[in-house]
Coordinates of C-alpha atoms in Angstrom, one line a residue:
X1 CA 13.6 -72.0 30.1
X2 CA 14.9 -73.5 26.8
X3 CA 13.9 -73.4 23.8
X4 CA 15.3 -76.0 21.1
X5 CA 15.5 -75.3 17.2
X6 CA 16.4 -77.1 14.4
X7 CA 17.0 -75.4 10.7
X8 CA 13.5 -74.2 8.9
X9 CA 12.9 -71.3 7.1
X10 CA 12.0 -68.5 8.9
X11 CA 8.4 -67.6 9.9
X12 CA 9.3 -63.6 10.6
X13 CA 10.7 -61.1 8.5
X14 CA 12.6 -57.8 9.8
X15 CA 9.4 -55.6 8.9
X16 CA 7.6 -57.3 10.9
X17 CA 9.5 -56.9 14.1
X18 CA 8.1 -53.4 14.4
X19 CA 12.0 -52.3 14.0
X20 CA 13.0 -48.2 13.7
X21 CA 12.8 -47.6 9.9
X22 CA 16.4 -46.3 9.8
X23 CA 17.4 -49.5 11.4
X24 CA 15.3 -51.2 8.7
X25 CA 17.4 -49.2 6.1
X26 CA 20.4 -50.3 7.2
X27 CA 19.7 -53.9 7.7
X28 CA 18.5 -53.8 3.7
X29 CA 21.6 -52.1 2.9
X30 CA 23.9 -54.5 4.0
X31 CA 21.6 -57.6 2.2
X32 CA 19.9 -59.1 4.9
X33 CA 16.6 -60.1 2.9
X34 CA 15.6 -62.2 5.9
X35 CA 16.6 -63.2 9.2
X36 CA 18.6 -66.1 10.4
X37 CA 16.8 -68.8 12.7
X38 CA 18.7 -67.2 15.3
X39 CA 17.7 -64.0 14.8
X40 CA 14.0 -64.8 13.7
X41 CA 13.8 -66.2 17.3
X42 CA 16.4 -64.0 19.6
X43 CA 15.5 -60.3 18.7
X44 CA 11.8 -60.5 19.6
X45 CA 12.7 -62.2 23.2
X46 CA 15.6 -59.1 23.3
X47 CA 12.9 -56.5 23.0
X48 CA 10.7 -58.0 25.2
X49 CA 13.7 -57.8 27.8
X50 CA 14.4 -60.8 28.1
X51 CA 17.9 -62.7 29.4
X52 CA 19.1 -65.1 26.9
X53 CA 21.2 -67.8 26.2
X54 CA 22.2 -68.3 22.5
X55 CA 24.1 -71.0 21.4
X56 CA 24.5 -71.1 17.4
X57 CA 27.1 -72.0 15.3
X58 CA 29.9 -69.1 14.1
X59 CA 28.3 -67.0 11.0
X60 CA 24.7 -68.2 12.2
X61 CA 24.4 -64.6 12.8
X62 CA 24.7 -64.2 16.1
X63 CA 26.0 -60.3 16.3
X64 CA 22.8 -59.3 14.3
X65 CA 20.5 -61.3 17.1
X66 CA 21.9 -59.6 19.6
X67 CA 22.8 -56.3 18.2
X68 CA 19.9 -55.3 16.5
X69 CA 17.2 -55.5 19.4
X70 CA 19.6 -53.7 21.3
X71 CA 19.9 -50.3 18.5
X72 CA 16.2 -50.4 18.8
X73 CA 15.7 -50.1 22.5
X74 CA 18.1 -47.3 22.6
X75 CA 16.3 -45.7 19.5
X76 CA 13.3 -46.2 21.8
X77 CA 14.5 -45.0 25.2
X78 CA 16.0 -42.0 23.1
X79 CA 12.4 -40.5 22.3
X80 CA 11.9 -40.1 26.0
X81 CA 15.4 -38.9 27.0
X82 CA 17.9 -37.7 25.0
X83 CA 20.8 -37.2 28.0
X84 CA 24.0 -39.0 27.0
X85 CA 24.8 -42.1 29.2
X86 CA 26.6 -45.8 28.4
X87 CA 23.5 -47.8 28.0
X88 CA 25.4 -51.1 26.9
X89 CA 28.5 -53.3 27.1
X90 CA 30.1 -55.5 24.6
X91 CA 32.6 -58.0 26.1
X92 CA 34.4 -60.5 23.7
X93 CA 37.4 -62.0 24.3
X94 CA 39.7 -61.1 21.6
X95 CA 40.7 -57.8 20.0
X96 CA 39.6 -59.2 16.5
X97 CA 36.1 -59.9 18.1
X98 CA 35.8 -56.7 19.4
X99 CA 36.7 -54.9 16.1
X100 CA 34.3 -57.3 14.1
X101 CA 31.3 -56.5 16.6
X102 CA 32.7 -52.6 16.1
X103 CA 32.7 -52.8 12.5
X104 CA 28.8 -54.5 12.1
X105 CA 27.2 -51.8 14.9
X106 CA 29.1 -49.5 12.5
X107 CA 26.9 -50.9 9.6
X108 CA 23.2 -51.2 11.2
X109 CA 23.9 -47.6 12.5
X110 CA 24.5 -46.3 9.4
X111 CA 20.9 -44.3 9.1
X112 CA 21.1 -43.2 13.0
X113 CA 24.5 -42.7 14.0
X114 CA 23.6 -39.4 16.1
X115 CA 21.2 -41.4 18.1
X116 CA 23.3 -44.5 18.7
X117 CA 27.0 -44.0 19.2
X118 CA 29.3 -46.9 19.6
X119 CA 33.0 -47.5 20.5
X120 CA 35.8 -50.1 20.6
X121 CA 38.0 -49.5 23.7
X122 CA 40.3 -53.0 22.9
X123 CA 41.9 -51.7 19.8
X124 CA 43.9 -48.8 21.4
X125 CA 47.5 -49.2 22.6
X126 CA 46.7 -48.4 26.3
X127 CA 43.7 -47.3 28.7
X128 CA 44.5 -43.7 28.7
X129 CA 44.9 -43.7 24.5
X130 CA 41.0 -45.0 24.9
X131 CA 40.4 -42.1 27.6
X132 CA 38.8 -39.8 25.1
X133 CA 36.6 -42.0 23.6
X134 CA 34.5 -42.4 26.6
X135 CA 34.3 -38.6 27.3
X136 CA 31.1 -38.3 25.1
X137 CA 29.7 -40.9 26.8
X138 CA 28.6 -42.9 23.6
X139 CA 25.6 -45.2 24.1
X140 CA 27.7 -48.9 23.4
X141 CA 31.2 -49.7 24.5
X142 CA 32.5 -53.2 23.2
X143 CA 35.9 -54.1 24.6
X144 CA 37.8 -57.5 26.3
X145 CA 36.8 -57.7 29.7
X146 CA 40.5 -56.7 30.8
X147 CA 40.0 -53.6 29.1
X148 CA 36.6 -52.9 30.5
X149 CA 37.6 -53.4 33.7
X150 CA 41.1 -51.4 33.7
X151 CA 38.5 -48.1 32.4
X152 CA 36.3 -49.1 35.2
X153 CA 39.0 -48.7 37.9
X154 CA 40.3 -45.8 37.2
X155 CA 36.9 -44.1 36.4
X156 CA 36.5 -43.3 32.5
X157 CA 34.0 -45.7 32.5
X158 CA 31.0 -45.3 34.8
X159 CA 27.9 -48.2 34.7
X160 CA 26.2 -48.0 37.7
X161 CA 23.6 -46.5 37.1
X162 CA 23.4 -46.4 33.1
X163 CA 23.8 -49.7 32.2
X164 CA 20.4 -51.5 30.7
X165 CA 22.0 -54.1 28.3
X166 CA 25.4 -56.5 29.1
X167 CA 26.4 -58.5 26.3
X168 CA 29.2 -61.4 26.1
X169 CA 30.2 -62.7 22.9
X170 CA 31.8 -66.1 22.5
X171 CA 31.1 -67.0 25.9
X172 CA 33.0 -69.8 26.2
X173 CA 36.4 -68.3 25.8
X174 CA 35.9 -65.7 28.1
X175 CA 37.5 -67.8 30.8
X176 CA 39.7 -70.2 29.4
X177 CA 41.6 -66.8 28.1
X178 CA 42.3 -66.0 31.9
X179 CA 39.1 -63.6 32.5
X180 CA 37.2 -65.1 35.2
X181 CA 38.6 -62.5 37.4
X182 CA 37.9 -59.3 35.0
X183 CA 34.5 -60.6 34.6
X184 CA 33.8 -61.1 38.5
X185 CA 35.2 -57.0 39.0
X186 CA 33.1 -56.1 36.1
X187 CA 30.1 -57.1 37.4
X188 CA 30.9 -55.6 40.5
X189 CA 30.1 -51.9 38.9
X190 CA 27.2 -52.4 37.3
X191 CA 23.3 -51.9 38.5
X192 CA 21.5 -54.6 40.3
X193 CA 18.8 -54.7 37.0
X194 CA 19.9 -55.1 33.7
X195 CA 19.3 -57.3 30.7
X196 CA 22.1 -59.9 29.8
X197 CA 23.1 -62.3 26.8
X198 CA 25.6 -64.8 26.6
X199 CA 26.3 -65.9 23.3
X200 CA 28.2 -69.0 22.4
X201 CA 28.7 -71.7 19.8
X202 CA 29.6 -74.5 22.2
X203 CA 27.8 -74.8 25.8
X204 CA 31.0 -75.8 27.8
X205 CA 31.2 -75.9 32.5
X206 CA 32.8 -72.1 31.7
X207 CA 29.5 -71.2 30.0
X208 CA 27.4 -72.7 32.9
X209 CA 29.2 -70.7 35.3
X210 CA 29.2 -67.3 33.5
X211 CA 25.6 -68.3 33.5
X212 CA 25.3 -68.3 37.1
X213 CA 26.8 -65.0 37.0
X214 CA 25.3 -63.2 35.0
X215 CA 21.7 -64.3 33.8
X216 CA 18.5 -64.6 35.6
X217 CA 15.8 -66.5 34.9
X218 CA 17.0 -66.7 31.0
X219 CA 15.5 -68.4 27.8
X220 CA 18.2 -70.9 26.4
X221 CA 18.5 -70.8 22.7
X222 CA 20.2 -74.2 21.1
X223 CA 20.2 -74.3 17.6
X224 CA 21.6 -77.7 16.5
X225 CA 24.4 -78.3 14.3
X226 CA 22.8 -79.6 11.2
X227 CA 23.9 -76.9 9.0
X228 CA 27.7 -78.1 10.5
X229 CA 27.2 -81.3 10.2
X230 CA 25.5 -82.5 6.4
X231 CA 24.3 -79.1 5.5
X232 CA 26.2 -76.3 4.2
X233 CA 29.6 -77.9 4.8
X234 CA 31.3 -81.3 2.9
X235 CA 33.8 -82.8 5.3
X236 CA 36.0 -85.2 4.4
X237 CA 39.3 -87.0 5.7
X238 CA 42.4 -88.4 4.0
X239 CA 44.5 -90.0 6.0
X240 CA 48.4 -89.3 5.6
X241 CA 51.5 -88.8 7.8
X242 CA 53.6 -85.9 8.0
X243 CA 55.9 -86.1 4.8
X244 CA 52.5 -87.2 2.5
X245 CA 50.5 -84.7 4.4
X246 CA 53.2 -81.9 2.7
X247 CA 53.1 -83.6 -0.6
X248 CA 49.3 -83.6 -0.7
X249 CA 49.0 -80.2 0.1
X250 CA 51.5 -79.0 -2.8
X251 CA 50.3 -81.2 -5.1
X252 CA 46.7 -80.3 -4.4
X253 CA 47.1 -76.4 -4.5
X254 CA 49.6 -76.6 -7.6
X255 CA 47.0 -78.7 -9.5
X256 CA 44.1 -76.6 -8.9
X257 CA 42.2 -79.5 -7.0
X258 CA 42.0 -76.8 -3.9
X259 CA 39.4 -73.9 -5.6
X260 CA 38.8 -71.0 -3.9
X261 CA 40.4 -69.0 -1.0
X262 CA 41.2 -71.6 1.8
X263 CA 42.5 -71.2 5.3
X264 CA 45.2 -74.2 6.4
X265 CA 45.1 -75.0 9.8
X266 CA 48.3 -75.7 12.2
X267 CA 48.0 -76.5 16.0
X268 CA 51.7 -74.6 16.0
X269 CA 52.9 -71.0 15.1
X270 CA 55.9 -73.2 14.1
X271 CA 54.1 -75.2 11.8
X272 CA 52.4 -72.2 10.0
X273 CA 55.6 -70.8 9.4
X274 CA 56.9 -74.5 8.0
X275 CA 54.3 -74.9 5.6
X276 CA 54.5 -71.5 4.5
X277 CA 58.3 -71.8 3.8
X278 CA 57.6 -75.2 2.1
X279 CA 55.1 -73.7 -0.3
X280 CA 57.5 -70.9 -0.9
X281 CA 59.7 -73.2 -2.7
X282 CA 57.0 -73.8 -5.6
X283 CA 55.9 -70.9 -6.3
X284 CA 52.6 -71.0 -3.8
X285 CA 52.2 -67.6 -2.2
X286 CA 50.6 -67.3 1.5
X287 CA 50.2 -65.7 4.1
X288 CA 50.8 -66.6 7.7
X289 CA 48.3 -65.7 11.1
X290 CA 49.1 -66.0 14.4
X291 CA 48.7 -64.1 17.9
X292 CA 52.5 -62.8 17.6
X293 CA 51.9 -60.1 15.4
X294 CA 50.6 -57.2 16.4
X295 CA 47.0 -56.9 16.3
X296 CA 46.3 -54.2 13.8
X297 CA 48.6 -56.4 11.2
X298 CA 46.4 -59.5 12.0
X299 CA 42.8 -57.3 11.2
X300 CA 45.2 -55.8 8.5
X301 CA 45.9 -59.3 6.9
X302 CA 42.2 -60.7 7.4
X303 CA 41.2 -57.1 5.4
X304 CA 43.2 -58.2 2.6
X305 CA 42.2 -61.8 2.4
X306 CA 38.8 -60.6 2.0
X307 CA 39.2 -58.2 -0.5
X308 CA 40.9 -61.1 -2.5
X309 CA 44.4 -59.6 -2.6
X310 CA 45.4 -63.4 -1.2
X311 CA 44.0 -66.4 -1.5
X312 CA 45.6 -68.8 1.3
X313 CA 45.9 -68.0 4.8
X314 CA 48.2 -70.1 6.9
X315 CA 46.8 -70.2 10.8
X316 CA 47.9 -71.2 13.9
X317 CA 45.7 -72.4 17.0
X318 CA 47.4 -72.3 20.3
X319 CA 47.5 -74.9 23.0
X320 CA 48.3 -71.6 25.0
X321 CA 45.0 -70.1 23.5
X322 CA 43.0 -72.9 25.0
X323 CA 44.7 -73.8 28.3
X324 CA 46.4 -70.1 29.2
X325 CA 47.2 -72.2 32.7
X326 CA 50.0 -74.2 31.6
X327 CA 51.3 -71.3 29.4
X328 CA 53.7 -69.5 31.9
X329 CA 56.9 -71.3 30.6
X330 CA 55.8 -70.6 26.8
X331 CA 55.3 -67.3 27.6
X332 CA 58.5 -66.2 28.8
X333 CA 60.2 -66.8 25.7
X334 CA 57.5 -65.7 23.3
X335 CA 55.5 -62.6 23.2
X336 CA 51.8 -63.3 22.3
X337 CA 48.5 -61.6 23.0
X338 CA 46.1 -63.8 25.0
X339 CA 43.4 -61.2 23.3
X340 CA 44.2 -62.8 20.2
X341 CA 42.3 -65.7 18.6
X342 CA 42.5 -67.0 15.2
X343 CA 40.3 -70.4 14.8
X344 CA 37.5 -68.5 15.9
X345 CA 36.0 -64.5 16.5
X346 CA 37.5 -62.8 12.9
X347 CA 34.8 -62.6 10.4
X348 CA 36.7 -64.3 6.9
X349 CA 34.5 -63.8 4.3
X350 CA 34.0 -66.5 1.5
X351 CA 36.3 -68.6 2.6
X352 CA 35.7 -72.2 0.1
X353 CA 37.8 -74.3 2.3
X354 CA 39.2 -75.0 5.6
X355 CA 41.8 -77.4 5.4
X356 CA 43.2 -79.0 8.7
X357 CA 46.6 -79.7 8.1
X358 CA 46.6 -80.6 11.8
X359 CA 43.5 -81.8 13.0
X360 CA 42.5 -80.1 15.9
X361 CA 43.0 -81.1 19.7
X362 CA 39.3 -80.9 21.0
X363 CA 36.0 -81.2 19.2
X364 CA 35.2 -77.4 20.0
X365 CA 38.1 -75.9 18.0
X366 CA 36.9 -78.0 14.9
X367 CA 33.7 -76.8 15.0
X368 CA 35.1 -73.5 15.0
X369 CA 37.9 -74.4 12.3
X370 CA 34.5 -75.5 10.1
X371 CA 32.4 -72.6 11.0
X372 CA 35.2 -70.0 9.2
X373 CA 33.8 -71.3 5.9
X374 CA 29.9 -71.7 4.6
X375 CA 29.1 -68.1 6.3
X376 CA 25.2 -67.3 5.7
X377 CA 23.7 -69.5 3.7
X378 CA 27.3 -70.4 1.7
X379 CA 28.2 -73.5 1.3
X380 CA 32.4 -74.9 2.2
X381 CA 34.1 -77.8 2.7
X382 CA 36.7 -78.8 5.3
X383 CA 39.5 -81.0 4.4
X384 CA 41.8 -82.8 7.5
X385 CA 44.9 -84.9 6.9
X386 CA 44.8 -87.8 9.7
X387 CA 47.5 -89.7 11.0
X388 CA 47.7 -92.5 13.4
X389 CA 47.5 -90.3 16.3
X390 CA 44.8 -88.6 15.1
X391 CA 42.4 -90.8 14.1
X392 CA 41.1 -90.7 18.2
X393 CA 40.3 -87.5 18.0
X394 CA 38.2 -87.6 14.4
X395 CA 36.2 -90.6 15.7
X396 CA 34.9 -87.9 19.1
X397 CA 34.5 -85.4 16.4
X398 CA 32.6 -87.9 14.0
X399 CA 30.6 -88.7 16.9
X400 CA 29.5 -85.7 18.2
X401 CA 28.5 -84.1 14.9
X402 CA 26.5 -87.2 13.8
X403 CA 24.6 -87.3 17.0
X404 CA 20.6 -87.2 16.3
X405 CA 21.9 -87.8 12.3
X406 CA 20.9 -91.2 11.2
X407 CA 23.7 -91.7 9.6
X408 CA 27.1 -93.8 10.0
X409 CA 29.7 -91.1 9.7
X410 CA 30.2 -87.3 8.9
X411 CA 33.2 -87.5 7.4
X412 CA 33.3 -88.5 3.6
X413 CA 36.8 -90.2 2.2
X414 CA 38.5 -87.5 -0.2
X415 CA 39.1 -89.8 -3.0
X416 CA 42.6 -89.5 -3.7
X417 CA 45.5 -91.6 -5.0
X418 CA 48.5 -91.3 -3.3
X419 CA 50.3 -93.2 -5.9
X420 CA 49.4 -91.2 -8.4
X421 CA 51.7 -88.2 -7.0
X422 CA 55.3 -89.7 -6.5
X423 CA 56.7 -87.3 -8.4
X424 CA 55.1 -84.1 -6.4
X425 CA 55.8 -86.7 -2.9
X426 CA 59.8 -86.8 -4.0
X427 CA 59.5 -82.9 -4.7
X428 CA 58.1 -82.6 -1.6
X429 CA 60.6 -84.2 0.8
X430 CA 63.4 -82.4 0.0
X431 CA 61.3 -79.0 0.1
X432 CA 60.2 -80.2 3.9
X433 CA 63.5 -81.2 5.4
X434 CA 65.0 -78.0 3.7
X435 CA 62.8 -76.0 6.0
X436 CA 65.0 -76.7 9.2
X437 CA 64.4 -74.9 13.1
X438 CA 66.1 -72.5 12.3
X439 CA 65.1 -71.5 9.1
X440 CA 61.5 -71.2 11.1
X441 CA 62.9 -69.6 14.0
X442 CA 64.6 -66.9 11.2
X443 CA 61.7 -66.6 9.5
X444 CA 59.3 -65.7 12.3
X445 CA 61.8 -63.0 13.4
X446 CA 62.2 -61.7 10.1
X447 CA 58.4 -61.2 9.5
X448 CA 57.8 -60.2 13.2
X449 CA 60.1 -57.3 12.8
X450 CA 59.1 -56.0 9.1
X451 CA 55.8 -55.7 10.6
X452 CA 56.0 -53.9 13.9
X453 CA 58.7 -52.0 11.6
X454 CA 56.0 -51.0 9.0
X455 CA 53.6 -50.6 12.2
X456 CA 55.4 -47.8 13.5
X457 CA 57.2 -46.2 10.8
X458 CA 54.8 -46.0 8.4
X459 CA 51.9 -45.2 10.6
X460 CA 52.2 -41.7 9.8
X461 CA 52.3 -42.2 6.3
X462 CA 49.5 -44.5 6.1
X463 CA 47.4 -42.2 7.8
X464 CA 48.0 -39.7 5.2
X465 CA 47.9 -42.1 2.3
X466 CA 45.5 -44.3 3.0
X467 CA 45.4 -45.9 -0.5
X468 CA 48.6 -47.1 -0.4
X469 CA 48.0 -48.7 2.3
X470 CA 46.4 -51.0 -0.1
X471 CA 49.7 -52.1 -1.7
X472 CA 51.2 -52.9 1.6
X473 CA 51.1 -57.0 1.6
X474 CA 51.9 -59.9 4.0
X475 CA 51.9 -62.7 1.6
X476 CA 55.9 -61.6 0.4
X477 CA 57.8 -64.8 0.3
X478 CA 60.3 -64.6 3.2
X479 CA 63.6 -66.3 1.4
X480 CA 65.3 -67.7 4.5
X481 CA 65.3 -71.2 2.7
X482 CA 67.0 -71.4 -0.4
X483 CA 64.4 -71.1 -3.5
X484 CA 65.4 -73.5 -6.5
X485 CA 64.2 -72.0 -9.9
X486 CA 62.5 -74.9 -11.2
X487 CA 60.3 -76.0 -8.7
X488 CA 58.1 -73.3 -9.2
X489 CA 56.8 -75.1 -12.4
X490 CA 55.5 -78.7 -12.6
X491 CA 56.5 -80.9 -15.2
X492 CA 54.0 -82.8 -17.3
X493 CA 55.6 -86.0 -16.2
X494 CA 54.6 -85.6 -12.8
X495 CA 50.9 -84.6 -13.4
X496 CA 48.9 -87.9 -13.0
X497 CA 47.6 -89.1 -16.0
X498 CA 43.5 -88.4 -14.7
X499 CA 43.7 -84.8 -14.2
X500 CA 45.9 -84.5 -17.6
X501 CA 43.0 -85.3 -19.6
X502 CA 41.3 -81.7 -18.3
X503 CA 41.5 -78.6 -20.4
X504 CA 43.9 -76.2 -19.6
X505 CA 45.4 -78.1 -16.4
X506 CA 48.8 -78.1 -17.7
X507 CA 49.0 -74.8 -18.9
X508 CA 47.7 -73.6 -15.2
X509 CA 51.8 -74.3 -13.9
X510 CA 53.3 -71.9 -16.4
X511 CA 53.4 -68.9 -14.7
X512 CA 55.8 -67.0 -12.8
X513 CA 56.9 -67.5 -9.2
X514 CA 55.1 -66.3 -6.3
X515 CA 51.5 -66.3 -8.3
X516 CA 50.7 -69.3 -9.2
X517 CA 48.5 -70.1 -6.2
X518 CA 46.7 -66.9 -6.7
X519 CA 46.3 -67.7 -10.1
X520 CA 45.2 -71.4 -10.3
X521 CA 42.4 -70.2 -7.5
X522 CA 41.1 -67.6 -9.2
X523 CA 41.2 -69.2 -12.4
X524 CA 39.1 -72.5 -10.6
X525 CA 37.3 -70.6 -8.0
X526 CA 33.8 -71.9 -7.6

């Protein structure tokens, strides 16, 4: 059965979903004045027990459709028994996922926390650390499906019986991150009845055959990608090679032209930790975000970002991420965390632009990349530098998100003179080259070790002072390339004559090093 939706306004508000009043409560407290078209049409088939598909875009809303139904049926089944059992499971495929999911349940539970307890199993160090969070028996586990399993075999975690509700977030990772064989245990312990949901933002062969696995006789939710495509989000392309894709990006933050807290993409850890290095050397703080830090210093730096103490996030998406087979030779050398994910599954919060600094490999990581920003009912836009060997790529993008659209193209030209920035393009070249291999390869050790340094050292502390945890920051320029003085500042003779005719443009650059790209965004954010 499927069931097809394009955007309109709802037709169903949360009172009128005969929903617990505490749940009601808490779902008011956190803002939600009415549902999203996913969950207008989700939570009523949840609570009529229904198996479903949802596919919807990231920050459609997705965890509410799924989590709120399932608060109220165990409100419900908690008037006739009040025996502690595991009622439901929360798979996602990254740590960051799980926590997110964690941290919402957290919030609609807020009125009825005695009568719906929930737990994250993927954020502890090892299975027996988890161990005594699953004593109580609380009524929702969420955890990766490796970490499911693992408390599964050895017993902590019992579902046989208990289990009414199965949930799998971002569906279609699940087994390009190397679960198909986690999943296939899991569902080897559970009861023969139970309700499932697969939820997704791209139907992909790996969600078809979780499908087969796990549903049965479910109603397929597709909303389309309008809201992707000419709705909430502006994207637009400028096409550049690599030395003009670094000058556009200095010049573009150090003039202000970039407003608001943005997220620059890389298909490299490498490359994150080049631009980031490059933009040291004028003055533009950042922070970098990939899978080799440890995973409470990535939630740790997303925490910040949202609580503005940073405005530009430097992340990486992995080729090793999306094809975990041909990863083996990468791995020796490097220590990542396949749980990890960056381009998708961590909840930014009003983020006003994604900026591809490499455009993506596949058309299912840019939609991804582009769903980080315009959360809700925002609005964002998504900037990509394209070069030669690129442009393939952005016309299979352009062509899938125009699809249904009469319209020629998605992507709008960022009008932008290349001329007009010599000065910031000869800046820039010596700033890029001066970020060498090993000045990378120094930095990345550098930062990797302060943090697992401050991880375990300070834990204590931290615990005990958890304000000052506050100060602690990740956006500290990392000084393994040598920092001229003066390029922190930009000269009025470099500042193209258009934008010199704006008040208070110039006066943006005098400021002290290391702030200006707080500044200038906070100053010009929208």
């Amino acid at each position: 059965m499927e069931n097809e939706d394009s955007d309109e306004a709802p037709s169903i508000n949360f009172h009128e979903m005969e929903l617990d009043d505490r749940l009601l409560k808490a779902i008011a407290k956190l803002g939600w004045a009415s549902p999203t078209l996913i969950q207008e049409k989700a939570i009523p088939l949840m609570l009529e027990g229904k198996d479903l598909l949802i596919k919807a875009r990231t920050g459609s809303g997705k965890t509410g459709a799924f989590m709120i139904p399932i608060i109220q049926q165990i409100l419900t089944q908690k008037k006739i028994s009040l025996k502690p059992q595991v009622r439901v499971l929360v798979m996602a495929p990254t740590k960051e996922l799980c926590r997110q999911i964690h941290s919402h349940t957290l919030q609609l539970t807020i009125k009825c926390s005695q009568d719906c307890r929930v737990v994250d199993i993927a954020q502890q160090a090892d299975v027996e650390s988890a161990r005594p969070l699953l004593t109580d028996l609380p009524d929702i586990v969420i955890g990766t499906p490796a970490r499911a399993m693992s408390h599964l075999s050895n017993g902590s975690l019992v579902l046989n019986k208990s289990l009414t509700t199965l949930v799998v977030d971002e569906a279609d990772l699940v087994f390009s991150f190397g679960y198909e064989d986690d999943v296939k245990q899991v569902l080897r312990h559970l009861p023969r009845v139970y309700q499932a949901v697969l939820a997704s933002a791209t139907l992909t062969d790996d969600v078809t055959s979780l499908k087969k696995l796990v549903l049965h006789n479910a109603v397929t939710l597709k909303l389309k990608d309008s809201d992707i495509s000419v709705g909430q989000i502006t994207h637009y392309k400028l096409y550049a090679e690599q030395d003009d894709k670094a000058a556009l990006i200095y010049a573009l933050l150090k003039l202000g032209l970039i407003k608001g807290k943005s997220i620059i993409f890389t298909n490299t850890v490498d490359k994150s930790y080049k631009i980031k290095l490059f933009l040291e050397q004028f003055g533009i703080s950042s922070c970098a975000l990939n899978s080799e830090l440890p995973a409470a210093v990535r939630c740790h730096v997303v925490s910040q970002f949202n609580e503005n103490k940073y405005d530009i996030i430097i992340a990486s998406d992995e080729k090793v991420v999306t094809n975990p087979a041909n990863s083996s030779e990468v791995q020796s050398s490097r220590n990542k965390d396949k749980e990890s994910g960056v381009a998708r599954g961590i909840d930014f919060q009003c983020v006003s632009n994604v900026i591809n600094f490499d455009f993506p490999l596949d058309i299912k990581t840019y939609v991804h990349r582009a769903g980080r920003t315009a959360r809700g009912k925002n609005k964002g836009s998504v900037l990509s530098f394209i070069s030669v060997s690129e442009v393939q790529t952005l016309e299979s993008v352009d062509e899938y998100l125009k699809e249904g659209l009469r319209i020629d193209t998605i992507f709008k030209d960022y009008k932008f003179k290349m001329e007009e920035i010599e000065g910031f393009r000869y800046r820039a070249r010596d700033a890029w080259r001066a970020t060498t291999k090993i000045a990378v390869k120094e930095a990345r050790l550098k930062e990797i070790k302060q943090e697992i340094f401050n991880s375990k050292k300070l834990r204590g502390y931290f615990e005990d002072n958890p304000r000052d945890l506050k100060t602690l920051r990740h956006d500290k320029p990392l000084r393994t390339v040598k920092l001229p003085s003066h390029l922190a500042n930009v000269p009025d003779y470099i500042i193209p004559q258009s934008l010199k005719a704006i008040p208070g443009l110039v006066k943006i650059h005098k400021v002290k090093k290391f702030k200006s790209a707080s500044n200038v965004n906070k100053k010009y954010q929208v």
